[in-house]
Coordinates of C-alpha atoms in Angstrom, one line a residue:
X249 CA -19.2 5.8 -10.2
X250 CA -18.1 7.0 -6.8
X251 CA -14.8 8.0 -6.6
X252 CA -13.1 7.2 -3.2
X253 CA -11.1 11.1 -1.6
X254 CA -7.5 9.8 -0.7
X255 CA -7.0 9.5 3.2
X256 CA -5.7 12.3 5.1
X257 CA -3.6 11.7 7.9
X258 CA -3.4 14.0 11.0
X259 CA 0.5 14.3 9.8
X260 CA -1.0 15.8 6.6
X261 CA -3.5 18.1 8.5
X262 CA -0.6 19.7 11.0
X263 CA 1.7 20.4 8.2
X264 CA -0.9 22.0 5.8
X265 CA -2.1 24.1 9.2
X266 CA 1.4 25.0 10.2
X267 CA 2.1 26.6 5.9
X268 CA -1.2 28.2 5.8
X269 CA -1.0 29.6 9.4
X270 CA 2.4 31.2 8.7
X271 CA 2.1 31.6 5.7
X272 CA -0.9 34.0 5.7
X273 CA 0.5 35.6 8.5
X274 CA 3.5 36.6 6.6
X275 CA 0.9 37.8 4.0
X276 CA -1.3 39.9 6.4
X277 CA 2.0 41.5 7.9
X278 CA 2.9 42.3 4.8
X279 CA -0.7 44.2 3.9
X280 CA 0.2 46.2 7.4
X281 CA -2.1 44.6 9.7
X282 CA -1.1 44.4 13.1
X283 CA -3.5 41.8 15.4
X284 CA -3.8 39.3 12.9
X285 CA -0.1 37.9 12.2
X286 CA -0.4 37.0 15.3
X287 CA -3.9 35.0 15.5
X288 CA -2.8 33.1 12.6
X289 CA 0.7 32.2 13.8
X290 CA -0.5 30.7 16.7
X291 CA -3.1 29.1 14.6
X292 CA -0.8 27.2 12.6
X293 CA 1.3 26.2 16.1
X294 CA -1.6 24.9 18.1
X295 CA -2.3 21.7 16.2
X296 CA 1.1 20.9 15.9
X297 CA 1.6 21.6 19.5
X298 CA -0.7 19.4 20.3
X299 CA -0.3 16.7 18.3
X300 CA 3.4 16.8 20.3
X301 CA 2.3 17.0 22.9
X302 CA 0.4 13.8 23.1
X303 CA 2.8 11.3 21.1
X304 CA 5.4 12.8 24.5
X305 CA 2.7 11.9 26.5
X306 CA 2.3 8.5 24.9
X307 CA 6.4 8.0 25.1
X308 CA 6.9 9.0 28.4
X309 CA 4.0 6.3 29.0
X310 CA 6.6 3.6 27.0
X311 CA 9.5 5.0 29.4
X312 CA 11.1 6.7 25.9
X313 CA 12.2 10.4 26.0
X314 CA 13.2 11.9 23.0
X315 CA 14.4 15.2 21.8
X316 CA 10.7 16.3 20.4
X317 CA 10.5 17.5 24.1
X318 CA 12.9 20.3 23.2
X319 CA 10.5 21.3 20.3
X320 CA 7.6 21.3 22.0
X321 CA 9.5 23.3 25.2
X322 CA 10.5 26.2 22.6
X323 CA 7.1 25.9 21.1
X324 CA 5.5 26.8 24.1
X325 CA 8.2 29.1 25.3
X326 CA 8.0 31.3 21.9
X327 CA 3.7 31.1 22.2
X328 CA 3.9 32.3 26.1
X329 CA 6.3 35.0 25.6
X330 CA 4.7 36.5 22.6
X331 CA 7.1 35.4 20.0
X332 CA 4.6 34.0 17.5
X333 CA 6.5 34.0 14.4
X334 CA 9.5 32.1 15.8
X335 CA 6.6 29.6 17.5
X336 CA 4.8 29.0 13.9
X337 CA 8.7 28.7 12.0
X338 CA 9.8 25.9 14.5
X339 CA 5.9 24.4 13.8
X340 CA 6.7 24.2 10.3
X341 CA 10.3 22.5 10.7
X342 CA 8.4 19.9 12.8
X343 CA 5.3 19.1 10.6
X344 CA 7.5 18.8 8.0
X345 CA 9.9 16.5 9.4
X346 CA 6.9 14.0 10.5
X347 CA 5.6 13.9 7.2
X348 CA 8.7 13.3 5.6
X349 CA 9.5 10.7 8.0
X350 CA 6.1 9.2 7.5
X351 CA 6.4 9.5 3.4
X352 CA 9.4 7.7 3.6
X353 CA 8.0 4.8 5.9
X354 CA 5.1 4.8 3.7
X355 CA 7.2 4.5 -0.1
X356 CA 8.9 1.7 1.9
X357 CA 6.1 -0.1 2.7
X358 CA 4.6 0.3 -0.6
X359 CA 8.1 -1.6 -1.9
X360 CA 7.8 -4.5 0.2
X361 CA 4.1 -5.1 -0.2
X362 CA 4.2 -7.6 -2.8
X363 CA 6.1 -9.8 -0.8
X364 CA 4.0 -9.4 2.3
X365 CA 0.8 -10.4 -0.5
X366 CA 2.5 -13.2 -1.4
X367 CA 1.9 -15.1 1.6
X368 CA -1.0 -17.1 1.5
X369 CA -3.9 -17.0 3.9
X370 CA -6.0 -20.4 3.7
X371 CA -4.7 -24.1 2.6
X372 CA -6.8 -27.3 0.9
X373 CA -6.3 -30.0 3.4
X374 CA -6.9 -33.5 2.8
X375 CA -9.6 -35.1 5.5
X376 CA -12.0 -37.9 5.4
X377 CA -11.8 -38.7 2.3
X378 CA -12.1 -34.8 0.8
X379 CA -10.6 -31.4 1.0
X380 CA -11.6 -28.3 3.0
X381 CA -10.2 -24.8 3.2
X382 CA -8.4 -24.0 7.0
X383 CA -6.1 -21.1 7.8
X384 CA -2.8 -21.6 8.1
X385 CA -2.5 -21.4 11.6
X386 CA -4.5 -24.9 12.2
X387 CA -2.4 -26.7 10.0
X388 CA -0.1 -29.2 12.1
X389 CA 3.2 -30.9 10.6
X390 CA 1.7 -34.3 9.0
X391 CA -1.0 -32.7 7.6
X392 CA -1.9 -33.6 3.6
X393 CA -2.6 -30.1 1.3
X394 CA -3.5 -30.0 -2.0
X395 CA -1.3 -27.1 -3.9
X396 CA -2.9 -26.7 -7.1
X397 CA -1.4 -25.1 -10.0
X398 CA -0.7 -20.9 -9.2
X399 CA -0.8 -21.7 -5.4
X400 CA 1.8 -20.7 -3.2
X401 CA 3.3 -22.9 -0.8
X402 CA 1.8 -22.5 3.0
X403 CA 4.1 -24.1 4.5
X404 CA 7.2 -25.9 4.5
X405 CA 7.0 -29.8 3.7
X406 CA 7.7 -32.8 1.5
X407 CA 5.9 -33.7 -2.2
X408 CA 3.6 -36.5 -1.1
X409 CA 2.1 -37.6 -4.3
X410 CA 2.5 -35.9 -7.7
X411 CA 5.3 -33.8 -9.6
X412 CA 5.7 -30.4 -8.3
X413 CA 7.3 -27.9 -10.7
X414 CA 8.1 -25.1 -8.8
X415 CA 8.6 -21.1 -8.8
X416 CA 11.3 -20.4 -6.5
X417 CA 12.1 -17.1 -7.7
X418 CA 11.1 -15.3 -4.2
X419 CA 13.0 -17.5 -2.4
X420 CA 16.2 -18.1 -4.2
X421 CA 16.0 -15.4 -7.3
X422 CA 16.2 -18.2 -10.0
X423 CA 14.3 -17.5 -12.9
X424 CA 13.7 -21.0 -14.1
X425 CA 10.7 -23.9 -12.1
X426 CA 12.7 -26.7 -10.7
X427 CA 11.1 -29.7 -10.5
X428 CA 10.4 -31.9 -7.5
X429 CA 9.5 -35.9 -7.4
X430 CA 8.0 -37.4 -4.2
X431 CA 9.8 -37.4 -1.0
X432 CA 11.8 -34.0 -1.6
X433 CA 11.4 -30.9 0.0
X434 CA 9.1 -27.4 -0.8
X435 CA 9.6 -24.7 1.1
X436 CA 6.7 -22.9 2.2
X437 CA 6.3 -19.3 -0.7
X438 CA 7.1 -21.5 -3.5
X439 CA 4.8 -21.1 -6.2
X440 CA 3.3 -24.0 -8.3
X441 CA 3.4 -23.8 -11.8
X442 CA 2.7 -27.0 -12.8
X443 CA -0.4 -29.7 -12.4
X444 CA -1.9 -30.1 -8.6
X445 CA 0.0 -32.0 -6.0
X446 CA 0.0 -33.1 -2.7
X447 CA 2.3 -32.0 0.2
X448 CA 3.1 -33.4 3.7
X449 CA 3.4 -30.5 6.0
X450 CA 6.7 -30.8 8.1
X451 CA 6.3 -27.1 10.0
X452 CA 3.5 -24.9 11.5
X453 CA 2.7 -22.0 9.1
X454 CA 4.5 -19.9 11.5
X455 CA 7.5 -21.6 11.4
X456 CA 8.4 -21.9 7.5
X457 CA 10.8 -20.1 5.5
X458 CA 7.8 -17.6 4.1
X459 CA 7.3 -16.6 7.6
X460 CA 10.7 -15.7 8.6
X461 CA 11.5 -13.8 5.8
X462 CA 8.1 -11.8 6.3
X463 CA 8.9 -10.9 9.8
X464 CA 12.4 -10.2 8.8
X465 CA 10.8 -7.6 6.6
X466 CA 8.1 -5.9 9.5
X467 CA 11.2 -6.0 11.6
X468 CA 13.3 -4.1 8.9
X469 CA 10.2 -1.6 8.6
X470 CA 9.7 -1.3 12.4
X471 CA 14.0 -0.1 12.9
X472 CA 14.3 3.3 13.6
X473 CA 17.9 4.8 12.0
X474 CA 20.9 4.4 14.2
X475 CA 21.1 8.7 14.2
X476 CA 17.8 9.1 15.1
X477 CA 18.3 6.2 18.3
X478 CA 21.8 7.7 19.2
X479 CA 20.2 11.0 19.6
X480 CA 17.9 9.6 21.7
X481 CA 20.4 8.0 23.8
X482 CA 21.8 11.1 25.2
X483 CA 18.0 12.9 25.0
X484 CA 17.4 13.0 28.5
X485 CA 21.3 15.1 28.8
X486 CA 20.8 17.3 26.1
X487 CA 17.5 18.5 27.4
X488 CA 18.6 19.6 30.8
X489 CA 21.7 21.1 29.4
X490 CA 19.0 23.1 26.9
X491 CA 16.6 24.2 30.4
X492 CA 19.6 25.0 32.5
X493 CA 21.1 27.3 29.6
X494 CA 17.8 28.7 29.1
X495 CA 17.1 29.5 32.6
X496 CA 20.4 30.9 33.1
X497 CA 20.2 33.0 30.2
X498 CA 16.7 34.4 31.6
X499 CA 18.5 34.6 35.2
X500 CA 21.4 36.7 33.9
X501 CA 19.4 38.8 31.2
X502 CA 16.4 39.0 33.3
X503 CA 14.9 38.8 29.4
X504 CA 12.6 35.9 28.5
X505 CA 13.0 36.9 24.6
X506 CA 16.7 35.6 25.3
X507 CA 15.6 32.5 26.7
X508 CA 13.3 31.5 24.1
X509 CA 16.0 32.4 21.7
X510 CA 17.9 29.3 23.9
X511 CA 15.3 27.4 23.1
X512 CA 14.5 27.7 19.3
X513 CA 18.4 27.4 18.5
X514 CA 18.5 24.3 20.5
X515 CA 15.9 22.6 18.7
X516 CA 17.7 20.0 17.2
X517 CA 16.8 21.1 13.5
X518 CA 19.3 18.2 12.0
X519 CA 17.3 15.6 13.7
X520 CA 13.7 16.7 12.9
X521 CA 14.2 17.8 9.8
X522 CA 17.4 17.1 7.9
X523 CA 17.6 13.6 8.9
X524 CA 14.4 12.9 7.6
X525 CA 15.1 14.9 4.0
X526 CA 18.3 13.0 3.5
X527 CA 16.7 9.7 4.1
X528 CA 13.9 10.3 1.6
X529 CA 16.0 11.9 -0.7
X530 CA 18.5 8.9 -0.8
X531 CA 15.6 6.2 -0.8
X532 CA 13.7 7.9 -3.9
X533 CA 17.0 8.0 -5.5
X534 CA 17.5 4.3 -4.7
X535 CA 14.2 3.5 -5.8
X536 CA 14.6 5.4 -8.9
X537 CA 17.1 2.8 -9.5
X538 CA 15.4 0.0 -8.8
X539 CA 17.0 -0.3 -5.5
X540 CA 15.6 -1.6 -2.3
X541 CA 16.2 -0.2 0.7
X542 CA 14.8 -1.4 3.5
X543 CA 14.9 1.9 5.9
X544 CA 17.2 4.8 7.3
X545 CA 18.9 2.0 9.3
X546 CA 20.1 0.1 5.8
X547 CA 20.7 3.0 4.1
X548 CA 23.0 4.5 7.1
X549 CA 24.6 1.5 7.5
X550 CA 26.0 1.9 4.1
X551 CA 28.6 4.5 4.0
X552 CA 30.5 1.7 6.3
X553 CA 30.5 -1.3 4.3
X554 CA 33.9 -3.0 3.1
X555 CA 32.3 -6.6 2.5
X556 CA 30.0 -6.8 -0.3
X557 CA 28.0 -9.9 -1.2
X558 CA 26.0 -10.5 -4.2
X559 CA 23.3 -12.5 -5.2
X560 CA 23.4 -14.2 -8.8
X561 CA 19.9 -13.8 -10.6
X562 CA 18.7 -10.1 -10.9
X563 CA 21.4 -9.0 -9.7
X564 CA 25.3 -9.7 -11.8
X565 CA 22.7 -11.4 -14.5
X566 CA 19.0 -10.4 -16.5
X567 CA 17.3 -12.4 -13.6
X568 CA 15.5 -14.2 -16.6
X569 CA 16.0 -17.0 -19.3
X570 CA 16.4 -16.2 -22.4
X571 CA 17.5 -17.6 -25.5
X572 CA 21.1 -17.2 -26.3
X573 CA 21.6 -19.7 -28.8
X574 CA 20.0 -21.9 -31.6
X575 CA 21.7 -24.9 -32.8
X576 CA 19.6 -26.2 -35.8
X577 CA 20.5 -30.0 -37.7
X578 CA 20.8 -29.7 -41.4
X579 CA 16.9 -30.7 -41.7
X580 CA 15.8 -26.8 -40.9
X581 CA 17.0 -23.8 -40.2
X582 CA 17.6 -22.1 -37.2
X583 CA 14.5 -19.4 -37.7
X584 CA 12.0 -22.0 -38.9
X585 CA 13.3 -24.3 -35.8
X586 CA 12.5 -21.5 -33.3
X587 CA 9.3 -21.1 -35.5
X588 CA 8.0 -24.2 -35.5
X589 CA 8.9 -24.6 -31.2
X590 CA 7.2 -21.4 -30.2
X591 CA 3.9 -22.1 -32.6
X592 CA 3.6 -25.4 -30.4
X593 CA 4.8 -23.6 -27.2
X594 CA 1.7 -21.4 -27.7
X595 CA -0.2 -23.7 -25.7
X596 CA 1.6 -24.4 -22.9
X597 CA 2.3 -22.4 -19.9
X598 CA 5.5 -23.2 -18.8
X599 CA 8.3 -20.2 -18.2
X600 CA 10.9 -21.6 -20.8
X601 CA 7.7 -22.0 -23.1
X602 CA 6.6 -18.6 -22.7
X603 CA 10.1 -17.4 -22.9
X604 CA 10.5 -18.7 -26.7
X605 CA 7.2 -17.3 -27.6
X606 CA 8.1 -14.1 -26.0
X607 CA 12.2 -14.4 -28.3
X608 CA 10.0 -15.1 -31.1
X609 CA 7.5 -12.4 -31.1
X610 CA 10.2 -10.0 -30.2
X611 CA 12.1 -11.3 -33.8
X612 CA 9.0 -10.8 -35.6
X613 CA 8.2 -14.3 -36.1
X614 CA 5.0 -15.3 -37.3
X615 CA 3.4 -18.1 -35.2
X616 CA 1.5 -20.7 -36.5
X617 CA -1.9 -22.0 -34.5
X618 CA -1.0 -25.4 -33.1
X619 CA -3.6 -28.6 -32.7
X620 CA -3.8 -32.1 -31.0
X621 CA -1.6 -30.6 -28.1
X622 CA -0.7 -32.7 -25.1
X623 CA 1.6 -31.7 -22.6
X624 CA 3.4 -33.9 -19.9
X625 CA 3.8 -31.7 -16.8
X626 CA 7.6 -30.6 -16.1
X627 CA 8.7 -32.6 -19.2
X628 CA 7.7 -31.1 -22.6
X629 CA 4.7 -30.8 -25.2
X630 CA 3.8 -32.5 -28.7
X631 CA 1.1 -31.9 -30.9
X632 CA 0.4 -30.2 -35.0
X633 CA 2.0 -27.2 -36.2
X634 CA 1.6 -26.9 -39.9
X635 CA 0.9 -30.7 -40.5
X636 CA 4.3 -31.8 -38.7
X637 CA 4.4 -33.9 -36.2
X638 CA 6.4 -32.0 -33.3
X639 CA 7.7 -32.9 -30.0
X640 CA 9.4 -30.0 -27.8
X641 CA 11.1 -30.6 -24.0
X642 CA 13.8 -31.5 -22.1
X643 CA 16.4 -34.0 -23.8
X644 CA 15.4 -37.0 -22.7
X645 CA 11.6 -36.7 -23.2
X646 CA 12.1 -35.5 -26.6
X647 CA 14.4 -38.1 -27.4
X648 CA 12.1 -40.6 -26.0
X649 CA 9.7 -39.5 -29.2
X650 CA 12.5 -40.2 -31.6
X651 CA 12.1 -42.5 -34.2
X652 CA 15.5 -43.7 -34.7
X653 CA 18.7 -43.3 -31.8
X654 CA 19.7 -39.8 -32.2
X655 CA 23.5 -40.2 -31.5
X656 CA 26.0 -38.5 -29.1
X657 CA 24.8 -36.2 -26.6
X658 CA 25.8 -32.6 -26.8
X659 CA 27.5 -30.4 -24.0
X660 CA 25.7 -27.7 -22.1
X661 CA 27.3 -25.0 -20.6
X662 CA 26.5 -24.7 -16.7
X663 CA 23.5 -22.1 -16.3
X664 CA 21.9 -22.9 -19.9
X665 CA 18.9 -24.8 -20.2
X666 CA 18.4 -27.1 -23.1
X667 CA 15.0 -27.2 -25.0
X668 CA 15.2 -29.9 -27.4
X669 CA 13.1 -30.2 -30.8
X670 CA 11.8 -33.6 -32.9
X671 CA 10.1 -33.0 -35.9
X672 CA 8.1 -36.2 -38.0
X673 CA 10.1 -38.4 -35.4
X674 CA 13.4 -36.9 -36.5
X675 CA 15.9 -34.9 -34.3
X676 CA 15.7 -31.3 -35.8
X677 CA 17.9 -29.2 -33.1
X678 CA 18.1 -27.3 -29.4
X679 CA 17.2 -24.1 -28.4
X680 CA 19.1 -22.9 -25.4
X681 CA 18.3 -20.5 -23.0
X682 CA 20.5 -19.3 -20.2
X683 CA 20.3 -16.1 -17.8
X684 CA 23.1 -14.2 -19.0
X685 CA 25.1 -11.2 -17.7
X686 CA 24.0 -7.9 -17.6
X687 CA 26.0 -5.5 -19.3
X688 CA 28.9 -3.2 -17.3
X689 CA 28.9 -6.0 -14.6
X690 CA 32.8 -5.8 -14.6
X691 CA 33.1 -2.1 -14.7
X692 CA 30.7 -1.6 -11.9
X693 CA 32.6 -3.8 -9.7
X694 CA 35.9 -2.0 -10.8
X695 CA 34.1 1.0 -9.5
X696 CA 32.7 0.0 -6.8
X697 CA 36.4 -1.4 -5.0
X698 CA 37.3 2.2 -5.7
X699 CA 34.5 3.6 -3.7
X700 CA 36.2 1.7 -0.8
X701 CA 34.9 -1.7 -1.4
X702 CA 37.6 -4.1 0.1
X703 CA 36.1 -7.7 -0.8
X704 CA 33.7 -8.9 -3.2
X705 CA 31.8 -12.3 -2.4
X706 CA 29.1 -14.3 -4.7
X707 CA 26.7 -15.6 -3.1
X708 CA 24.0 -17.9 -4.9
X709 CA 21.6 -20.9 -4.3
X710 CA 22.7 -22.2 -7.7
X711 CA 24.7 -25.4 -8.3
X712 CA 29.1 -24.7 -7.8
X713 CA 29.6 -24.7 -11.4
X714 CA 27.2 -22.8 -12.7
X715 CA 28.2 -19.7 -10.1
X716 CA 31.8 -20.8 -10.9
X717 CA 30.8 -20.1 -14.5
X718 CA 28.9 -16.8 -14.0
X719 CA 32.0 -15.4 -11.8
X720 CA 34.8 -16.5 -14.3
X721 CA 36.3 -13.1 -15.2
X722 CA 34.7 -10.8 -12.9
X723 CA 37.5 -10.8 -10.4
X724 CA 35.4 -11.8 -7.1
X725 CA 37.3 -12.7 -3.9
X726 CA 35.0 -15.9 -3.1

């Protein structure tokens, strides 16, 4: 097996040049050598130098001017005046903010890539009479598609034929599939996860919801942090007050030691390198978290914030269903009732069906292998488990299966799904599932208002009383 060498980046090469060049120079010094500090200083500064000198090049080219023209002034200064060591030192600070920079734009990127590879890349479309794969960018609004089960929407349209039962959790953070009956509307990144349908484009692939929210992203990737763009701002000032001190200094001294000495101190050492450090150092520590950040830009922008707004699913709850009660009719218990619905849920794919096999597994349930299964799409499954008839679904399909009228409905909190459960014909109980708060919720909000946070705001794609529900007690402003 050939194993592939990671990728080195010329970034990588400058900063490992600039630490051996001075660092072996400090070494040699130390041995007592006398030509060869020197040699390897300016070793370790030349690539770095370069490499400067061309992406100033390539700026001045964009009509940009930055402070890196400072760096590579006392760079050049420090190498033509025979100060070597200071030369290789302010290499070093200036690798090693580049790479940082770069490590930080890279761990960014790496974060966001799996909603940039969500977006899909070719369609089934419907035409004469059979179906061929385009790319997105051919398909027009009126176009027919074919989304077949684990597809993700291209594009934004309306169910044409078919039951869509749909994964919205990129879009809108809920953790359970809606459901959607022909005429209503998909938006484009929705994920099927029910039986093949058909969908009526109404917008161009490059105008749908997945598309904006991807180029939001690249454009949240591209931003540069609002230090790092003030200090250009005033680049162009700062660097003739840097040459005219440094040329006065050299008039006045008639010493060009002094005037390097100008230079190096002016090299803006907070911009290069601190700003970098601090922004890696407080995205790793986000990330560590499980916190997002999107760049410097984001992550500056925080220490201003007054308003906060939250999203519902993932973020004040677990982000996914789970089952929070059983209520069981006198016919079985509430164990062998969450038995016998997982053993049949086995063999179905559903997200509430593989959330009760996942409760029961986790209880230490032991499942039983079901037969004769038959599932309706978005509604529930029936089939064998044990040589009982059983029946397992929504309320109405499940009641639909019942032998005799099964009475008065029962009340469901907002938020909880209800998965009902017939056995031999006969109404045996519900197993309900809601996404429930995390824990600390209300003491992290406490804390948070006391870390300067003025106004607290919910803000959810979920129905009025369900977020009305979720936010009882938590003491939100809206």
């Amino acid at each position: 097996m050939v194993r592939a060498f990671p990728r080195i980046s010329a970034r990588d090469l400058q900063l490992a040049l600039a630490i051996i060049g001075l660092g072996s120079g400090l070494v040699v010094m130390a041995l007592g050598a006398t030509a060869w500090p020197a040699r390897l200083w300016i070793a370790g500064t030349l690539p770095v130098l370069m490499g400067l000198l061309w992406e100033i090049v390539t700026s001045l080219r964009r009509g940009e001017i930055g402070l890196d023209i400072v760096a590579a002034l006392s760079m050049t200064a420090a190498l033509a005046f025979g100060e070597h060591l200071a030369a290789a030192v302010v290499a070093l600070m200036y690798a090693s903010g580049q790479y940082l920079e770069s490590f930080a734009e890279a761990r960014a990127q790496r974060e966001m890539t799996a909603l940039l590879a969500r977006a899909p890349q070719s369609a089934l479309r419907h035409r004469n009479g059979g179906l061929e794969q385009v790319a997105l960018d051919v398909i027009l609004p009126g176009d027919l598609l074919m989304i077949r089960r684990g597809d993700v929407a291209p594009v934004d349209g309306v169910v044409a034929s078919g039951v869509a039962l749909l994964d919205q959790s990129t879009l809108t953070g809920e953790p359970l599939p809606v459901k959607r009956g022909v005429g209503t509307t998909v938006l484009s990144g929705s994920v099927n996860v029910g039986d093949a349908f058909d969908l009526t484009a109404e917008r161009r692939a490059v105008d749908s919801a997945l598309a904006a929210i991807v180029r939001m992203v690249e454009g949240a990737r591209r931003a540069r942090a609002p230090m790092a763009r003030l200090a250009d701002r005033f680049a162009l000032l700062f660097l003739g007050v840097t040459v005219a001190l440094a040329s006065a200094t050299w008039v006045l001294t008639s010493d060009p030691t002094r005037a390097v000495a100008v230079l190096v101190v002016a090299t803006p050492c907070p911009l290069i390198l601190a700003v970098p450090v601090a922004l890696v150092a407080g995205m790793s520590r986000a990330a560590g978290r499980g916190i997002l950040v999107k760049g410097g830009k984001a992550l500056e922008t925080l220490a201003r914030i007054r308003v906060l707004v939250l999203d519902k699913t993932g973020t004040l709850t677990s982000g996914r269903a789970r089952l929070v009660e059983i209520r069981a009719t006198s016919a079985v218990s509430a164990s062998e009732l969450l038995r016998l619905a997982a053993s049949l849920d086995q063999a179905s794919k559903h997200v509430v069906a593989e959330a009760l096999v996942a409760e029961a597994e986790a209880r230490g349930v032991r499942l039983s292998i079901p037969s004769a299964v038959v599932e309706t799409p978005g509604e529930g499954v029936e089939g064998i488990v044990d040589g009982r008839r059983l029946v397992v679904g929504g309320r109405a399909f499940v009641r639909a299966s019942l032998s005799s009228p099964s009475g008065a409905k029962i009340a469901r909190e907002p938020g909880e799904v209800a998965v009902a459960v017939a056995v031999d014909g006969q109404p045996a109980g519900e197993l309900i599932l809601a996404d429930a708060l995390r824990k600390g919720v209300a003491p992290l909000l406490a804390a948070l208002r006391h870390a300067g946070i003025e106004r607290i705001v919910l803000a959810t794609g979920d129905r009025h009383d369900i977020a009305h529900s979720v936010a009882a007690g938590l003491g939100l402003d809206a």
